[in-house]
């Protein structure tokens, strides 16, 4: 069956989706948060709500490649602190999707992403002048983990846009490049797989979406390989700047579409 005919998309639109899938692979192994551009492309080509169901298996494929690449660098204590709050955010996001329309979802997520980027830039500038980023073992660190966890779970459920939120948290917690990528790889693999039954229950994943996924998932691999090559050529400061920039671009895209 021709997936392009099934979804009534043109060759150019399929090319845009393929590029977005390639960018997913790159974001998972290099610049986390860059896949907000993929989110915008999918939502522009496909119906906005349906696009989240098509994108989710592609994100999982990218997560598997990222885990295979950076599995030795994950910081599990941070993950265990985040998961309960993220689970609460996923439940809230599922309820939100039951009544929210596409415009409300886009506006809410875009505003959250820009807020997180602004807070992170401010915190890092003050930390440079005053003190190191909060440890996850302090009271303020635990509160921050819970706050970001709920926001991350909510945004990843409603728009697959949890990456920038968690990127902001990991940067603010002082993670270096490889620890950042290894921790986020396991985090999103576990969270995205746990979202599958929720997305299927909401009708966002079905036979049509999975068929299109089969045609697109192959493009994730070259993106991941390019990201693995590129990340070792990016210094820490540039890495952080790219993550924040990708978050801001993604937030603006969601607000302005």
PDB file of N, CA and C in Angstrom, residues 120-135 138-141 144 171-174:
ATOM      1  N   UNK A 120      16.512  28.986  32.153  1.00  0.00           N
ATOM      2  CA  UNK A 120      17.815  28.320  32.108  1.00  0.00           C
ATOM      3  C   UNK A 120      18.935  29.305  31.808  1.00  0.00           C
ATOM      4  N   UNK A 121      18.716  30.207  30.830  1.00  0.00           N
ATOM      5  CA  UNK A 121      19.732  31.212  30.524  1.00  0.00           C
ATOM      6  C   UNK A 121      19.995  32.071  31.752  1.00  0.00           C
ATOM      7  N   UNK A 122      18.950  32.494  32.430  1.00  0.00           N
ATOM      8  CA  UNK A 122      19.115  33.331  33.626  1.00  0.00           C
ATOM      9  C   UNK A 122      19.854  32.583  34.726  1.00  0.00           C
ATOM     10  N   UNK A 123      19.471  31.324  34.951  1.00  0.00           N
ATOM     11  CA  UNK A 123      20.102  30.553  36.016  1.00  0.00           C
ATOM     12  C   UNK A 123      21.586  30.313  35.724  1.00  0.00           C
ATOM     13  N   UNK A 124      21.917  30.053  34.478  1.00  0.00           N
ATOM     14  CA  UNK A 124      23.316  29.784  34.152  1.00  0.00           C
ATOM     15  C   UNK A 124      24.158  31.047  34.258  1.00  0.00           C
ATOM     16  N   UNK A 125      23.606  32.183  33.935  1.00  0.00           N
ATOM     17  CA  UNK A 125      24.355  33.425  34.082  1.00  0.00           C
ATOM     18  C   UNK A 125      24.593  33.762  35.547  1.00  0.00           C
ATOM     19  N   UNK A 126      23.567  33.582  36.384  1.00  0.00           N
ATOM     20  CA  UNK A 126      23.746  33.850  37.808  1.00  0.00           C
ATOM     21  C   UNK A 126      24.666  32.813  38.445  1.00  0.00           C
ATOM     22  N   UNK A 127      24.621  31.566  37.964  1.00  0.00           N
ATOM     23  CA  UNK A 127      25.495  30.531  38.508  1.00  0.00           C
ATOM     24  C   UNK A 127      26.955  30.834  38.190  1.00  0.00           C
ATOM     25  N   UNK A 128      27.209  31.383  36.995  1.00  0.00           N
ATOM     26  CA  UNK A 128      28.574  31.738  36.629  1.00  0.00           C
ATOM     27  C   UNK A 128      29.149  32.790  37.578  1.00  0.00           C
ATOM     28  N   UNK A 129      28.268  33.665  38.074  1.00  0.00           N
ATOM     29  CA  UNK A 129      28.735  34.737  38.949  1.00  0.00           C
ATOM     30  C   UNK A 129      28.742  34.353  40.418  1.00  0.00           C
ATOM     31  N   UNK A 130      27.835  33.400  40.800  1.00  0.00           N
ATOM     32  CA  UNK A 130      27.627  33.171  42.216  1.00  0.00           C
ATOM     33  C   UNK A 130      28.010  31.783  42.680  1.00  0.00           C
ATOM     34  N   UNK A 131      27.428  30.760  42.096  1.00  0.00           N
ATOM     35  CA  UNK A 131      27.621  29.417  42.619  1.00  0.00           C
ATOM     36  C   UNK A 131      27.379  28.378  41.557  1.00  0.00           C
ATOM     37  N   UNK A 132      27.690  27.128  41.878  1.00  0.00           N
ATOM     38  CA  UNK A 132      27.456  26.027  40.951  1.00  0.00           C
ATOM     39  C   UNK A 132      25.969  25.718  40.848  1.00  0.00           C
ATOM     40  N   UNK A 133      25.501  25.059  39.746  1.00  0.00           N
ATOM     41  CA  UNK A 133      24.106  24.667  39.633  1.00  0.00           C
ATOM     42  C   UNK A 133      23.691  23.774  40.790  1.00  0.00           C
ATOM     43  N   UNK A 134      22.375  23.803  41.110  1.00  0.00           N
ATOM     44  CA  UNK A 134      21.853  23.018  42.224  1.00  0.00           C
ATOM     45  C   UNK A 134      22.132  21.541  42.034  1.00  0.00           C
ATOM     46  N   UNK A 135      22.532  20.871  43.081  1.00  0.00           N
ATOM     47  CA  UNK A 135      22.655  19.414  43.058  1.00  0.00           C
ATOM     48  C   UNK A 135      21.273  18.793  43.180  1.00  0.00           C
ATOM     49  N   UNK A 138      20.011  18.213  46.871  1.00  0.00           N
ATOM     50  CA  UNK A 138      19.562  19.255  47.778  1.00  0.00           C
ATOM     51  C   UNK A 138      18.051  19.403  47.690  1.00  0.00           C
ATOM     52  N   UNK A 139      17.499  20.121  48.673  1.00  0.00           N
ATOM     53  CA  UNK A 139      16.054  20.317  48.674  1.00  0.00           C
ATOM     54  C   UNK A 139      15.595  21.089  47.441  1.00  0.00           C
ATOM     55  N   UNK A 140      16.328  22.176  47.120  1.00  0.00           N
ATOM     56  CA  UNK A 140      15.971  22.948  45.931  1.00  0.00           C
ATOM     57  C   UNK A 140      16.159  22.128  44.660  1.00  0.00           C
ATOM     58  N   UNK A 141      17.189  21.259  44.658  1.00  0.00           N
ATOM     59  CA  UNK A 141      17.421  20.395  43.500  1.00  0.00           C
ATOM     60  C   UNK A 141      16.293  19.402  43.303  1.00  0.00           C
ATOM     61  N   UNK A 144      13.255  21.225  41.990  1.00  0.00           N
ATOM     62  CA  UNK A 144      13.448  21.528  40.578  1.00  0.00           C
ATOM     63  C   UNK A 144      13.221  20.286  39.720  1.00  0.00           C
ATOM     64  N   UNK A 171      20.763  20.733  31.673  1.00  0.00           N
ATOM     65  CA  UNK A 171      21.754  21.801  31.610  1.00  0.00           C
ATOM     66  C   UNK A 171      21.827  22.556  32.931  1.00  0.00           C
ATOM     67  N   UNK A 172      20.659  22.864  33.508  1.00  0.00           N
ATOM     68  CA  UNK A 172      20.646  23.610  34.765  1.00  0.00           C
ATOM     69  C   UNK A 172      21.213  22.792  35.912  1.00  0.00           C
ATOM     70  N   UNK A 173      21.164  21.451  35.802  1.00  0.00           N
ATOM     71  CA  UNK A 173      21.725  20.579  36.840  1.00  0.00           C
ATOM     72  C   UNK A 173      23.224  20.375  36.670  1.00  0.00           C
ATOM     73  N   UNK A 174      23.806  20.954  35.617  1.00  0.00           N
ATOM     74  CA  UNK A 174      25.249  20.916  35.454  1.00  0.00           C
ATOM     75  C   UNK A 174      25.797  19.700  34.726  1.00  0.00           C
TER      76      UNK A 174
END
